[in-house]
mmCIF file of C-alpha atoms in Angstrom:
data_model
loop_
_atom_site.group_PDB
_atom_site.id
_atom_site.type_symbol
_atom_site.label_atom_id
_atom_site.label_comp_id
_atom_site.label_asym_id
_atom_site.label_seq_id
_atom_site.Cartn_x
_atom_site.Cartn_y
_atom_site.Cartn_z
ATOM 1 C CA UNK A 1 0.000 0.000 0.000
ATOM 2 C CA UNK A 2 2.787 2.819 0.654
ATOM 3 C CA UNK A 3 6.775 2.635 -0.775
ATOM 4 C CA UNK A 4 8.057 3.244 2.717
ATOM 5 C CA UNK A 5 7.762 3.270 6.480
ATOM 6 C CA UNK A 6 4.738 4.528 8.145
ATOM 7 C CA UNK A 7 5.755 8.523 9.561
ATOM 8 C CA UNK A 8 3.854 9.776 12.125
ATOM 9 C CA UNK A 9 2.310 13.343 11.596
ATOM 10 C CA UNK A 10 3.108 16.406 14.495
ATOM 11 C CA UNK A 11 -0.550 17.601 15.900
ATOM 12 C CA UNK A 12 0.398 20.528 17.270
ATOM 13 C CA UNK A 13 -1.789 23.098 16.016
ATOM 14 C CA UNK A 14 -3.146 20.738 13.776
ATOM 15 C CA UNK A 15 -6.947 19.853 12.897
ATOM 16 C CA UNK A 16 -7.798 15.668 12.984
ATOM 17 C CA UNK A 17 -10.614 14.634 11.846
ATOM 18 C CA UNK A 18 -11.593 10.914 13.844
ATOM 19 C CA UNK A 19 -13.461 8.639 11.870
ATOM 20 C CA UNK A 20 -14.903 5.862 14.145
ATOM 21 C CA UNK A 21 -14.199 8.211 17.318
ATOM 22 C CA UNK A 22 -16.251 6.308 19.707
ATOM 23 C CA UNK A 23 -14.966 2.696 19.276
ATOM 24 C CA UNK A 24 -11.808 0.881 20.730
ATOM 25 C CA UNK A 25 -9.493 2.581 18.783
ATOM 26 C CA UNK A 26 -11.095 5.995 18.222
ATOM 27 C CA UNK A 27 -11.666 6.969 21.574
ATOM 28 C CA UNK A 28 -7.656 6.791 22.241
ATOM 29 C CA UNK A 29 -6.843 8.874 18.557
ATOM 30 C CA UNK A 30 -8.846 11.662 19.947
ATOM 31 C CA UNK A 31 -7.405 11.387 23.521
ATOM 32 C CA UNK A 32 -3.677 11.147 22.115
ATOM 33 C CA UNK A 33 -4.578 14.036 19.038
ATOM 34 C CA UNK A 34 -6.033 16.556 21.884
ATOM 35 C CA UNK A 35 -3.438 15.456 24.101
ATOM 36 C CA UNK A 36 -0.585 16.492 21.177
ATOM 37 C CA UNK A 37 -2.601 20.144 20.569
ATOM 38 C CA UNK A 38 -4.283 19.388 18.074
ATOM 39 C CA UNK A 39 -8.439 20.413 17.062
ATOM 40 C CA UNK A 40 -10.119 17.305 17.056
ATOM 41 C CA UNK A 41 -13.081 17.176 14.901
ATOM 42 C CA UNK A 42 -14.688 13.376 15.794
ATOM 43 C CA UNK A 43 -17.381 11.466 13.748
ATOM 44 C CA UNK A 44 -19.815 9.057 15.918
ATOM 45 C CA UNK A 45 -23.651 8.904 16.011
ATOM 46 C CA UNK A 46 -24.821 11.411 18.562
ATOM 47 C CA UNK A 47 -25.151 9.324 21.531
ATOM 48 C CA UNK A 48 -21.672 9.418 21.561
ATOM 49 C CA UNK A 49 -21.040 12.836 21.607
ATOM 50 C CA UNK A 50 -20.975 13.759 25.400
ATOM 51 C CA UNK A 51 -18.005 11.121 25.837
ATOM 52 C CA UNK A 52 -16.362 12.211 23.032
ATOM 53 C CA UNK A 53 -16.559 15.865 24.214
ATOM 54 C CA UNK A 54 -15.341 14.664 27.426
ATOM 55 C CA UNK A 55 -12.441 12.970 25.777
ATOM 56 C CA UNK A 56 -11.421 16.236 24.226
ATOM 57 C CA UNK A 57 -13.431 16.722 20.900
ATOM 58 C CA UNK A 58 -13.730 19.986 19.904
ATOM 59 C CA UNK A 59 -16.485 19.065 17.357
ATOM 60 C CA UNK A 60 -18.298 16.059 16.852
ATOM 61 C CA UNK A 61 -20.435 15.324 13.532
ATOM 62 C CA UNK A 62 -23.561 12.644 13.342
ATOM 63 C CA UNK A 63 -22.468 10.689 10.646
ATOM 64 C CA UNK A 64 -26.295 9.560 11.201
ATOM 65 C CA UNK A 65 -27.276 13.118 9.952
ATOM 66 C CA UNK A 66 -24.583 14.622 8.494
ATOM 67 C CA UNK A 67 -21.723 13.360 5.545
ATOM 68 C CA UNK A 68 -18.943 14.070 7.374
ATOM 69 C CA UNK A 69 -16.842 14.127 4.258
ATOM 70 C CA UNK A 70 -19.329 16.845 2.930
ATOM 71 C CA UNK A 71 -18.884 19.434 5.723
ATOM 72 C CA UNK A 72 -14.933 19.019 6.629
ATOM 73 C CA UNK A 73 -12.411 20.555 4.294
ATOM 74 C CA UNK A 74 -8.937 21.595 5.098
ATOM 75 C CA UNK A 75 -7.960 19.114 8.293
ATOM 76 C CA UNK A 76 -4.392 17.977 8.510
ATOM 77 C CA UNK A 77 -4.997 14.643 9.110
ATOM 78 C CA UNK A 78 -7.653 11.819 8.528
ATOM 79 C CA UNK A 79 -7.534 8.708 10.975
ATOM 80 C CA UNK A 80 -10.056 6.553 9.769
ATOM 81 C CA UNK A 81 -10.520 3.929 12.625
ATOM 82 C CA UNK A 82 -13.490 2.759 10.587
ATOM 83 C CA UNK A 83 -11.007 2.196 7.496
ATOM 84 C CA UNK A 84 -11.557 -0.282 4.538
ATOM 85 C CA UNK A 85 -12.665 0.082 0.918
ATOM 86 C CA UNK A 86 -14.433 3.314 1.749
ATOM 87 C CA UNK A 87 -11.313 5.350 3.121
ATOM 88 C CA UNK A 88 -10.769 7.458 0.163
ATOM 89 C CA UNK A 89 -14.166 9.243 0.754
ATOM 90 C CA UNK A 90 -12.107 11.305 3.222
ATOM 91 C CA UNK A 91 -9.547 12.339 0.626
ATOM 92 C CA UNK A 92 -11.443 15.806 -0.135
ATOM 93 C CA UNK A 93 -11.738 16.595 3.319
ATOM 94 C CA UNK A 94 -7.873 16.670 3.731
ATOM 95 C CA UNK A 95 -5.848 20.081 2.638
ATOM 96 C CA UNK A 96 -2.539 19.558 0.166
ATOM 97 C CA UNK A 97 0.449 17.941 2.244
ATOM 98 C CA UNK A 98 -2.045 16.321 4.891
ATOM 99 C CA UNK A 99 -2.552 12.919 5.436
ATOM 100 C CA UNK A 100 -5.059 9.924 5.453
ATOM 101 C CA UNK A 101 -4.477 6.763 7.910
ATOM 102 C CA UNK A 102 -6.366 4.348 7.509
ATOM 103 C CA UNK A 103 -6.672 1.980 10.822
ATOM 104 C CA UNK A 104 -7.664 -1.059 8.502
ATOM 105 C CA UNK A 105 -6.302 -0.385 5.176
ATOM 106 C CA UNK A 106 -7.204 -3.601 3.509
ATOM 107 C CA UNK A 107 -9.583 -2.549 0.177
ATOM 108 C CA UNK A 108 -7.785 1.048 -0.372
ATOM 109 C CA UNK A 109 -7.899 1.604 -3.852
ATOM 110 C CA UNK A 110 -7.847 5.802 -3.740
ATOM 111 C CA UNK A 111 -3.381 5.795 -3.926
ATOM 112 C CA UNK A 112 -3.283 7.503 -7.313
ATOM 113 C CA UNK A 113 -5.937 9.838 -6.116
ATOM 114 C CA UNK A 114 -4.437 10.507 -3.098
ATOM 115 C CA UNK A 115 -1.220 11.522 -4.765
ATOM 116 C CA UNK A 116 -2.823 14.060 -7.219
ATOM 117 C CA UNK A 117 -4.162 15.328 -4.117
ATOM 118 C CA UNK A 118 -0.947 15.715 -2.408
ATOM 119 C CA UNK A 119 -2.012 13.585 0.418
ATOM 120 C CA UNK A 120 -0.316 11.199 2.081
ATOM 121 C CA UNK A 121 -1.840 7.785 2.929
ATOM 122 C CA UNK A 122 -0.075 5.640 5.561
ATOM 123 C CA UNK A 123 -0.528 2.712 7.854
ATOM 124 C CA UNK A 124 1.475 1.190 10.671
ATOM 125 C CA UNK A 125 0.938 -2.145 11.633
ATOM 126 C CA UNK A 126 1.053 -2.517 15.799
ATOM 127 C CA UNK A 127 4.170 -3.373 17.337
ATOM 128 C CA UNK A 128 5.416 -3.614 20.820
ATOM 129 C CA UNK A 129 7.472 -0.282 21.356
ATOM 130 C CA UNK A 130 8.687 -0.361 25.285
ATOM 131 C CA UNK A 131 8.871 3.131 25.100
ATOM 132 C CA UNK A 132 5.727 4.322 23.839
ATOM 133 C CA UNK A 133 3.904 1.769 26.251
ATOM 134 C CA UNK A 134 5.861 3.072 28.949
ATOM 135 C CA UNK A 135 4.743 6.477 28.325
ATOM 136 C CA UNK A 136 0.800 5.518 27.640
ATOM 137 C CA UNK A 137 0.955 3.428 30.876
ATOM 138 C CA UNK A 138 2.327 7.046 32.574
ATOM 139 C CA UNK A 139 -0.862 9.139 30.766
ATOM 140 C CA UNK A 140 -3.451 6.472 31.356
ATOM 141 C CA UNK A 141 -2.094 6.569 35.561
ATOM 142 C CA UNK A 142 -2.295 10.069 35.716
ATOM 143 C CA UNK A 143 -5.350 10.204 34.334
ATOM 144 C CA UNK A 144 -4.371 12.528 31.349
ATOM 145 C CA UNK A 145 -5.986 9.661 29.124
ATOM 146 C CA UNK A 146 -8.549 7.141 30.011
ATOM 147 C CA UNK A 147 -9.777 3.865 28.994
ATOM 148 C CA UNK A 148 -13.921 3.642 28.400
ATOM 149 C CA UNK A 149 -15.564 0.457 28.828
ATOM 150 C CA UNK A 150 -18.501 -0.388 26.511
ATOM 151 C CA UNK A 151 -18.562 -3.741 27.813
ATOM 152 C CA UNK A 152 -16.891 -6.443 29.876
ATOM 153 C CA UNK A 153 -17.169 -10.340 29.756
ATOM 154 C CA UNK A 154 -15.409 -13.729 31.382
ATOM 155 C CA UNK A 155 -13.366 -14.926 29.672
ATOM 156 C CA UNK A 156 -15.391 -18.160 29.670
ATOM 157 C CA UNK A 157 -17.927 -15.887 27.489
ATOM 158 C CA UNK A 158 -15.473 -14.887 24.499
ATOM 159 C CA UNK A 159 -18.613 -15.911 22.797
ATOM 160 C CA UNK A 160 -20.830 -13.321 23.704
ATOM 161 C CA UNK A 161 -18.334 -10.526 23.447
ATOM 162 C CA UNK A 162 -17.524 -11.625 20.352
ATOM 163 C CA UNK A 163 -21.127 -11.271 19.565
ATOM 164 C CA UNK A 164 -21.164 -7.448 21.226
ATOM 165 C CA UNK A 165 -18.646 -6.797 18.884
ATOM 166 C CA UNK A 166 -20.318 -7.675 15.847
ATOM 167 C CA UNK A 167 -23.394 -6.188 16.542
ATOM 168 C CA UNK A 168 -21.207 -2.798 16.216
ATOM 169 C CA UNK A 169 -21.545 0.710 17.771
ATOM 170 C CA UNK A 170 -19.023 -0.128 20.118
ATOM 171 C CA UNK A 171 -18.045 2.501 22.934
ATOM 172 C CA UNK A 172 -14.858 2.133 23.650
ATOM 173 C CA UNK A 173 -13.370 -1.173 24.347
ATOM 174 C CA UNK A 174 -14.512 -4.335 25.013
ATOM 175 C CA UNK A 175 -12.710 -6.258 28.086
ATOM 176 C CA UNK A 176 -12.296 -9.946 28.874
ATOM 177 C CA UNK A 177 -11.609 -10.595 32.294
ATOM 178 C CA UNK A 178 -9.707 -13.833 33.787
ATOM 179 C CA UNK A 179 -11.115 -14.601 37.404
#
């Protein structure tokens, strides 16, 4: 999907648009972008927005009522947490020089678009960094980012959390605990 290494993108002063804001992943994105300085604009149905406010969005958009891609023009940065074939909607949101990440990349077919754009479209796959989960384990214990629960289940019900998650609409993470 990209020639090189994935390069993070410097928030400060920036404008992030969160696609997927609510789930497991986005809730942290916005946390992490407000945390960084940036203006985080996040898109979740509105009984999500409260949270989402209280995570640090400056903005959030119904994608129930409102196109997100229609309305937002000019932001630095795209981090589609939804991701998949239907990234490259986001494309005209994001100014000349900004950048698109896709959390799931798989289906991405926009790359010649993108680069007539001038946008940059990257993905990282996770890896265990001992530094950068020392220094999230130091932000989540001091509280200046937190971890929201949608759901929790024993372990010895995998089943039905598996089931939460693919009923969607997810609000932060879902937990397995081991008794």
């Amino acid at each position: 999907m990209q020639p090189g290494p994935h390069h993070p993108v410097p928030l400060a002063g920036k404008t992030v648009l969160v696609n997927g804001a609510a789930g497991g992943v986005g809730h942290f994105v916005v946390q992490v972008a407000k945390l960084k300085g940036a203006r985080v604009i996040a898109t979740a149905s509105s009984r999500h927005s409260e949270m989402l406010k209280s995570l640090g969005a400056d903005e959030v958009i119904d994608y129930t009522k409102t196109v997100p891609e229609d309305v937002v023009r000019d932001v630095d940065l795209v981090v589609d947490a939804v991701g998949g074939p239907t990234s490259g909607r986001f494309l005209r949101s994001i100014k000349r020089g900004g950048a698109l990440f896709p959390i799931f990349p798989l289906g991405f077919a926009d790359a010649d678009e993108a680069a007539r754009l001038g946008v940059t479209v990257s993905a990282t796959q996770v890896r265990s960094n001992g530094a950068q989960l020392h220094e999230l384990a130091a932000l989540l214990d001091s509280g200046a980012i937190r971890v929201v629960l949608d759901s929790t289940y024993p372990l010895a019900e995998a089943n039905r959390a598996h089931e939460r998650a693919e009923r969607g609409h997810i609000q932060g993470k879902i937990v397995l605990t081991v008794d």
